[in-house]
PDB file of C-alpha atoms in Angstrom:
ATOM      1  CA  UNK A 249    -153.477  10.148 129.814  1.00 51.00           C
ATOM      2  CA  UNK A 250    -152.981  11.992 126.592  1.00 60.00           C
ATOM      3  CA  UNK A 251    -154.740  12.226 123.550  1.00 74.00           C
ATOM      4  CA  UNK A 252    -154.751  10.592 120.276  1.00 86.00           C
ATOM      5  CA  UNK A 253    -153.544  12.831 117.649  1.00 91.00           C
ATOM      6  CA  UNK A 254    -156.507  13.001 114.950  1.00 94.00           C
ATOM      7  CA  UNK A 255    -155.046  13.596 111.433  1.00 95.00           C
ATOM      8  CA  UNK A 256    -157.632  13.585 108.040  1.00 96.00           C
ATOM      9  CA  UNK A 257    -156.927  12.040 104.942  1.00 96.00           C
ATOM     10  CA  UNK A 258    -158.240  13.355 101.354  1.00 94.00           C
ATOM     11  CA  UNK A 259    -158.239  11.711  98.701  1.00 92.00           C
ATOM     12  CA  UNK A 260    -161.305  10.739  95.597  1.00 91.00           C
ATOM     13  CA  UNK A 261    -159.693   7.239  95.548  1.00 91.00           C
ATOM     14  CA  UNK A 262    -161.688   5.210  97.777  1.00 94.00           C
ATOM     15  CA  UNK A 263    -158.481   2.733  97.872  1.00 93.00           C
ATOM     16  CA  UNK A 264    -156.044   5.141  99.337  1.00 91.00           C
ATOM     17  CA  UNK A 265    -158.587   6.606 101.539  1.00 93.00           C
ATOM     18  CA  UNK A 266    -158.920   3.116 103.230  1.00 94.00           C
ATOM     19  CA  UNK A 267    -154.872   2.437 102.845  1.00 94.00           C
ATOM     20  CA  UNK A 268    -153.584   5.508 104.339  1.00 94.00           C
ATOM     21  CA  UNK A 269    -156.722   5.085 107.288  1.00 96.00           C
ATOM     22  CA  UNK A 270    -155.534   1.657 108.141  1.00 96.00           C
ATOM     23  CA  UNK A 271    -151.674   2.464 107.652  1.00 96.00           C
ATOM     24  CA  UNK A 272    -151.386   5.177 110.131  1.00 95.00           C
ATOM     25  CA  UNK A 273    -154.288   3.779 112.830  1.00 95.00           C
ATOM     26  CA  UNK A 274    -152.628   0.454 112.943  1.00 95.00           C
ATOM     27  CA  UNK A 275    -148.529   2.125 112.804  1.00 95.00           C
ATOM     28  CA  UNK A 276    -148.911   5.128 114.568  1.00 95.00           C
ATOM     29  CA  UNK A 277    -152.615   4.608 116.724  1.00 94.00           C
ATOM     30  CA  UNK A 278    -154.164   7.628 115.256  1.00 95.00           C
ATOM     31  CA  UNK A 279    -157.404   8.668 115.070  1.00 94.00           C
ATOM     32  CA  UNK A 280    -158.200   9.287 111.322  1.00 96.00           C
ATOM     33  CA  UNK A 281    -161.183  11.168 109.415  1.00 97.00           C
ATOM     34  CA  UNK A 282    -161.402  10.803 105.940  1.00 97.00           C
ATOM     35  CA  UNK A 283    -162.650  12.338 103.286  1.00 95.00           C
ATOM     36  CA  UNK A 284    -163.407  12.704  99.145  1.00 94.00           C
ATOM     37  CA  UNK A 285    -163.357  16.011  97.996  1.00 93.00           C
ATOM     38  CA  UNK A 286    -161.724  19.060  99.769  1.00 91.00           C
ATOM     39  CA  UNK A 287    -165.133  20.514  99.897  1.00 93.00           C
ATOM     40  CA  UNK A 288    -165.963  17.768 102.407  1.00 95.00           C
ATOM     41  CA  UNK A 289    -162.814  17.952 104.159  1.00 94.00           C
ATOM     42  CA  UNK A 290    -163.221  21.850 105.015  1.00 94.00           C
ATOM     43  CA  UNK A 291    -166.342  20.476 106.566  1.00 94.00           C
ATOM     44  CA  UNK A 292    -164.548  18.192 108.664  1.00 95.00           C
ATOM     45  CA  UNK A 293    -162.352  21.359 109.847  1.00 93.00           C
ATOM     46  CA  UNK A 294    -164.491  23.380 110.719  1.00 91.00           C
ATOM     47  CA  UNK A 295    -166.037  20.895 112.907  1.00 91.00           C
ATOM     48  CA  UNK A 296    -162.802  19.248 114.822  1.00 91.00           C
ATOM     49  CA  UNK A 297    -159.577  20.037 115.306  1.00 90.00           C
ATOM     50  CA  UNK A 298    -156.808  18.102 113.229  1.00 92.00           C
ATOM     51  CA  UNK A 299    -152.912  17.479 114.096  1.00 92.00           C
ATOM     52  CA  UNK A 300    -152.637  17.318 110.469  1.00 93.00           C
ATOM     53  CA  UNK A 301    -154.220  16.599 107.163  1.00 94.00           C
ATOM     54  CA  UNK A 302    -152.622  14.687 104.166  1.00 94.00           C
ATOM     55  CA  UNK A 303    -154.126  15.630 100.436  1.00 90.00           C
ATOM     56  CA  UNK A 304    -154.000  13.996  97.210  1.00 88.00           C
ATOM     57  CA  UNK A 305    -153.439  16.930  94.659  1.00 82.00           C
ATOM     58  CA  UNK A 306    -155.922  16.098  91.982  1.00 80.00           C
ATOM     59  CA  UNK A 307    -159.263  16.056  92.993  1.00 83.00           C
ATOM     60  CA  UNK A 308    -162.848  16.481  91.598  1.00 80.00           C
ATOM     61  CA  UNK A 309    -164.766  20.142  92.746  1.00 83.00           C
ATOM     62  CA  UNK A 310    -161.450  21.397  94.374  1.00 83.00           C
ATOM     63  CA  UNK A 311    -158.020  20.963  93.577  1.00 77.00           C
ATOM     64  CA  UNK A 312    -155.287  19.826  96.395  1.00 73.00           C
ATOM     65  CA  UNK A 313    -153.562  23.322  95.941  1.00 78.00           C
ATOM     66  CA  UNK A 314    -156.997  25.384  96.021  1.00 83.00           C
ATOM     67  CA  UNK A 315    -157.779  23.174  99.526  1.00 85.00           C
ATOM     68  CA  UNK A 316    -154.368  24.019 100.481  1.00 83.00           C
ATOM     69  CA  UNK A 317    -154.969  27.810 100.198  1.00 84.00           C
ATOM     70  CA  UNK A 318    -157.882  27.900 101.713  1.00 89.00           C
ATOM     71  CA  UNK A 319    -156.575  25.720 104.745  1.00 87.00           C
ATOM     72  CA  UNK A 320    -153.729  28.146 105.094  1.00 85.00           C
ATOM     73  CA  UNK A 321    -155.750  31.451 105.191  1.00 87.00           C
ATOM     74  CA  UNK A 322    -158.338  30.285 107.883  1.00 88.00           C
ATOM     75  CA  UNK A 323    -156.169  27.767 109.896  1.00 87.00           C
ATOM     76  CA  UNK A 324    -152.513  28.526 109.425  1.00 85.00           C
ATOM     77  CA  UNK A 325    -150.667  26.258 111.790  1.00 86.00           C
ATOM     78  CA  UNK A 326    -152.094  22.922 110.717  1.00 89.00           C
ATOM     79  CA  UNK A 327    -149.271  20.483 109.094  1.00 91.00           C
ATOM     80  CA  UNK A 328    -150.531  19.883 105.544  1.00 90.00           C
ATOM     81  CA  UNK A 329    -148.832  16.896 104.021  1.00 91.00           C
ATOM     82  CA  UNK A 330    -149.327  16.525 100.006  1.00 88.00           C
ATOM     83  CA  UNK A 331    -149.275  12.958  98.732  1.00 86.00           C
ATOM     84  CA  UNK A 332    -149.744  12.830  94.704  1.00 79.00           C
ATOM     85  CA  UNK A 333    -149.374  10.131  91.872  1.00 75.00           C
ATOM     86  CA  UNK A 334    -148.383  13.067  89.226  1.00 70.00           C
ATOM     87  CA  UNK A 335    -146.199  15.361  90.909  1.00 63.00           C
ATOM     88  CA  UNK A 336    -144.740  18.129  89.010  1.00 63.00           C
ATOM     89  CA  UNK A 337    -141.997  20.678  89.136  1.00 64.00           C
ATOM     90  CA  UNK A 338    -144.414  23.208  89.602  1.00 64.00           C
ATOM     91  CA  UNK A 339    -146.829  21.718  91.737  1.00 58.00           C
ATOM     92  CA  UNK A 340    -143.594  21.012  94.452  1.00 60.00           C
ATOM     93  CA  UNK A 341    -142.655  24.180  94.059  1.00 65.00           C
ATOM     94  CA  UNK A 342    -146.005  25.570  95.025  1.00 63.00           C
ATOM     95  CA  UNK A 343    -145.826  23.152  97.847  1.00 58.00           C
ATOM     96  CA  UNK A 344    -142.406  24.899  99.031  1.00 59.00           C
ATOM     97  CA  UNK A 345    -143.377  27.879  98.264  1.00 60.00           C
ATOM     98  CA  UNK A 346    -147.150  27.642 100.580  1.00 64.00           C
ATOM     99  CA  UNK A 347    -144.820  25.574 103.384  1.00 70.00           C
ATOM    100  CA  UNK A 348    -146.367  22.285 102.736  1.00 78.00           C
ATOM    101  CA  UNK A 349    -145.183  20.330 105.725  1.00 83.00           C
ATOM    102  CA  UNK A 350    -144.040  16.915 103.336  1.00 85.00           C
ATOM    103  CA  UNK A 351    -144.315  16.247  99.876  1.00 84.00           C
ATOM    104  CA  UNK A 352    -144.923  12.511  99.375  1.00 85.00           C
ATOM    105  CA  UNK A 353    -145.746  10.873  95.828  1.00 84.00           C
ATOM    106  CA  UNK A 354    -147.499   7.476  95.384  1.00 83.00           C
ATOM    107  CA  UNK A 355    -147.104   4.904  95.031  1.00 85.00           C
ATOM    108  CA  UNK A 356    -145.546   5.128  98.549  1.00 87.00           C
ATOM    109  CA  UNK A 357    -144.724   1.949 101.038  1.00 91.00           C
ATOM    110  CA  UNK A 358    -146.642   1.558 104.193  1.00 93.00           C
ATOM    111  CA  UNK A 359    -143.365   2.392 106.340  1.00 94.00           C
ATOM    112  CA  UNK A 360    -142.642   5.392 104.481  1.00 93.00           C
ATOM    113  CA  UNK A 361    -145.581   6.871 104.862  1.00 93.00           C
ATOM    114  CA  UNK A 362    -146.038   6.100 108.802  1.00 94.00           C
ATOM    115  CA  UNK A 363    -142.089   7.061 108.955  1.00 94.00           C
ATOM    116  CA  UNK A 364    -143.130  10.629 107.139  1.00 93.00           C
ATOM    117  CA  UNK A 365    -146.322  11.375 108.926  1.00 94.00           C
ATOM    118  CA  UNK A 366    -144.718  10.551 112.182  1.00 94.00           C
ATOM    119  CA  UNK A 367    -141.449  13.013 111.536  1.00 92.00           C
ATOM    120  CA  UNK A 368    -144.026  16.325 110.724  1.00 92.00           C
ATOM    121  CA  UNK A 369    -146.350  14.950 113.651  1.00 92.00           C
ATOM    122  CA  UNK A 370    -142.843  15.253 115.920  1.00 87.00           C
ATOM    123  CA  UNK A 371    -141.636  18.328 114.744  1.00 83.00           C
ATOM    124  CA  UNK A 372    -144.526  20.496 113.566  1.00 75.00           C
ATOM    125  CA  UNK A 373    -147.050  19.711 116.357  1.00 55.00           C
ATOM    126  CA  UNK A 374    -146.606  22.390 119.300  1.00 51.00           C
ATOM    127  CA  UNK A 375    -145.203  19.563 121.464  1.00 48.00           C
ATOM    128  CA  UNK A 376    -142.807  18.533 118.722  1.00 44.00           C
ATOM    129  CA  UNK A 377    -141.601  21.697 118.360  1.00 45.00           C
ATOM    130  CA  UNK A 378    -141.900  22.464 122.214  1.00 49.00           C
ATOM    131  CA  UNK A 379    -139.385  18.962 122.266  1.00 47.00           C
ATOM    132  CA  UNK A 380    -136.944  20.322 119.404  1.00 48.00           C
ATOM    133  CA  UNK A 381    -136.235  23.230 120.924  1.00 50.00           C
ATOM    134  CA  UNK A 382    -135.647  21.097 124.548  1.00 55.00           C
ATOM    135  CA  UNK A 383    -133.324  19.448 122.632  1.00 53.00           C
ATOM    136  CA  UNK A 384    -131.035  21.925 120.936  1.00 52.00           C
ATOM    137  CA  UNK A 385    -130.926  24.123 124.169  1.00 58.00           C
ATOM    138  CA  UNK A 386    -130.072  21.314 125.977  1.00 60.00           C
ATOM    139  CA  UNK A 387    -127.556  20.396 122.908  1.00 59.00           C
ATOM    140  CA  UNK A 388    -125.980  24.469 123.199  1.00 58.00           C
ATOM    141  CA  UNK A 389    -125.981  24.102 126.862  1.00 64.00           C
ATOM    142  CA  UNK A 390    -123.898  20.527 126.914  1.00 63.00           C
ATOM    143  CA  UNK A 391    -121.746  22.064 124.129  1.00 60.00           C
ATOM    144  CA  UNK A 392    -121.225  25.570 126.332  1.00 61.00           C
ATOM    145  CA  UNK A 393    -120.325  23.471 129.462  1.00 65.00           C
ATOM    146  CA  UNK A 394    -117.194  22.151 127.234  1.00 64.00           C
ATOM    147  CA  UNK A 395    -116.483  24.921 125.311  1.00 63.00           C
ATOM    148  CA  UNK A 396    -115.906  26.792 128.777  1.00 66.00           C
ATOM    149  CA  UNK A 397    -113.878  24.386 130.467  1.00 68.00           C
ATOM    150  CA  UNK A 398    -111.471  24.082 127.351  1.00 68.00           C
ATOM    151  CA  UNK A 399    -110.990  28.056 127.316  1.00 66.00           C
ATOM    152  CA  UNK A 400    -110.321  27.755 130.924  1.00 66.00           C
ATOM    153  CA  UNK A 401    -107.901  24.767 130.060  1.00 69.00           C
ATOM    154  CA  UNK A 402    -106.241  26.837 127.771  1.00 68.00           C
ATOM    155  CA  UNK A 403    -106.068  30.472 130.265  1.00 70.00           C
ATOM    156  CA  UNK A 404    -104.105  27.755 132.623  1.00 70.00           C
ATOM    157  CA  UNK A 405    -101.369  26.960 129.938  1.00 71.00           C
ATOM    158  CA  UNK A 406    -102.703  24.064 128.990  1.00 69.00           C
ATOM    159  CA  UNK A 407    -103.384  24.766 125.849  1.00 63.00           C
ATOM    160  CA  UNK A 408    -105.319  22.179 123.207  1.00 61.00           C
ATOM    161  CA  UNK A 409    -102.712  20.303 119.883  1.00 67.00           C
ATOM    162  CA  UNK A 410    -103.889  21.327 116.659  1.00 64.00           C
ATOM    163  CA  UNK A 411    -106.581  18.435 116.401  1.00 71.00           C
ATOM    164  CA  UNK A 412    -108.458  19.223 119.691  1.00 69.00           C
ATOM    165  CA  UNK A 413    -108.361  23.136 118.721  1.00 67.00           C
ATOM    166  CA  UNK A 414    -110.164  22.561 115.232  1.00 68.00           C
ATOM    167  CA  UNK A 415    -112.501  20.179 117.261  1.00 72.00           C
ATOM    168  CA  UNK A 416    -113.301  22.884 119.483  1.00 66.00           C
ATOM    169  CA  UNK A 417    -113.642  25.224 116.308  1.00 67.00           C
ATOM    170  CA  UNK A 418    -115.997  23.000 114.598  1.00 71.00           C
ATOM    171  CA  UNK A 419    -118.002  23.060 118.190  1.00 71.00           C
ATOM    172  CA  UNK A 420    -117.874  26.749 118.268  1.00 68.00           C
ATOM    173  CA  UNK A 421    -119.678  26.417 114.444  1.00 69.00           C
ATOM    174  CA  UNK A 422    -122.011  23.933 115.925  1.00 71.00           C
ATOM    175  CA  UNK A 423    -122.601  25.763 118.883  1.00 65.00           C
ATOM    176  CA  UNK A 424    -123.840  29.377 116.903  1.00 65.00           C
ATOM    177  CA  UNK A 425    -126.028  27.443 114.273  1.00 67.00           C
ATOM    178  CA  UNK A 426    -127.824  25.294 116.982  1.00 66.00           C
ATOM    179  CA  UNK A 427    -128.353  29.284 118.565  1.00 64.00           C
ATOM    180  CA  UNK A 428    -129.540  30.581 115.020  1.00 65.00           C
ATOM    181  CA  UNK A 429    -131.941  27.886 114.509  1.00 63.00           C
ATOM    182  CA  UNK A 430    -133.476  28.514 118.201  1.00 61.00           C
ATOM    183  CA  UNK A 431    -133.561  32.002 117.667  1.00 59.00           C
ATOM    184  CA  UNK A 432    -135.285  32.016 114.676  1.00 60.00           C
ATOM    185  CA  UNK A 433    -137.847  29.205 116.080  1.00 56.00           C
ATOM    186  CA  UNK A 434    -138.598  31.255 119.172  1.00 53.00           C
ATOM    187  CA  UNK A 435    -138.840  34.610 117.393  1.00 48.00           C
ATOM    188  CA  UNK A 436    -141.203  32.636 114.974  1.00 50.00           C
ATOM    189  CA  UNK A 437    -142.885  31.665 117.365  1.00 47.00           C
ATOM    190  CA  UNK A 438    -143.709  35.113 118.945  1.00 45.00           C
ATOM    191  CA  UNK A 439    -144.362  36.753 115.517  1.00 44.00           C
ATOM    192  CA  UNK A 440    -147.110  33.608 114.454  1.00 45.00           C
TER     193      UNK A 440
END
């Protein structure tokens, strides 16, 4: 059996409180907590764990970005996704610049919200990233396995045309990127 993922909404408009709720319970069978202000919301942190929480920016008491702070300094591993009806330059920067995990404005369709909640909830979740990583090893492994047997190919005398050597090339590229990004995941990882 596993569990739900739980994921809180903020937002002071009542209406996309109750949109988002029903959006991502009924799309994605999530178990949703919502609340008003990001006063409340820290209050709803403190007493369950989240798999994410997605913030309006402007808010009464405390501000989207001042919630966002505060959620980073005490619990630094929890997706935060910001959804906004007046973003700004500087207000996505900030986002990039804190690692907000999405930056969503409104108004935004039913799919494309479930569709963006669902990619961080993949890739940002320990068992997203735990899968991601599955994946490209398994990617540099498949891509090793060929990359061998063409060199060997090749040490016979038979040696690759033109096309099938920039193929192998590009693979080679392929190959050390897929390595870069694991290496700096993993050594993340350890240093987190």
């Amino acid at each position: 059996m596993t569990l739900k993922k739980r994921v809180l909404v903020v937002d002071d408009d009542l209406d996309q409180r109750l949109l988002a709720r029903r959006t991502l319970v009924r799309n994605l069978n999530l178990l949703v907590d919502c609340a008003a202000t990001a006063i409340e919301a820290l209050d709803y942190v403190k007493e369950r764990t989240y798999d994410l929480v997605l913030t309006d920016l402007d808010m009464p008491e405390m501000d989207g970005q001042t919630f966002f702070e505060t959620l980073a300094e005490k619990y630094p591993t929890l997706p935060v996704v910001v959804l906004t009806g007046r973003p700004t330059l500087d207000s996505f920067r900030s986002g990039v610049k804190m690692k907000i995990s999405d930056f969503l404005t409104k108004p935004i369709t039913k799919a494309e919200l479930t569709r963006r909640i669902e990619d961080v909830l993949k890739t940002q979740s320990p068992a997203g990233q735990a899968s991601a990583l599955e994946t490209t090893l398994a990617e540099v492994i498949a891509s090793s396995t060929q990359l061998v047997q063409a060199a060997d190919g090749f040490c016979r005398g038979e040696g690759p045309d033109d096309g099938q050597m920039k193929q192998h090339l590009d693979q080679l590229k392929a190959h050390d990127k897929a390595l870069q990004r694991l290496q700096a995941s993993l050594v993340s990882d350890w240093t987190d």
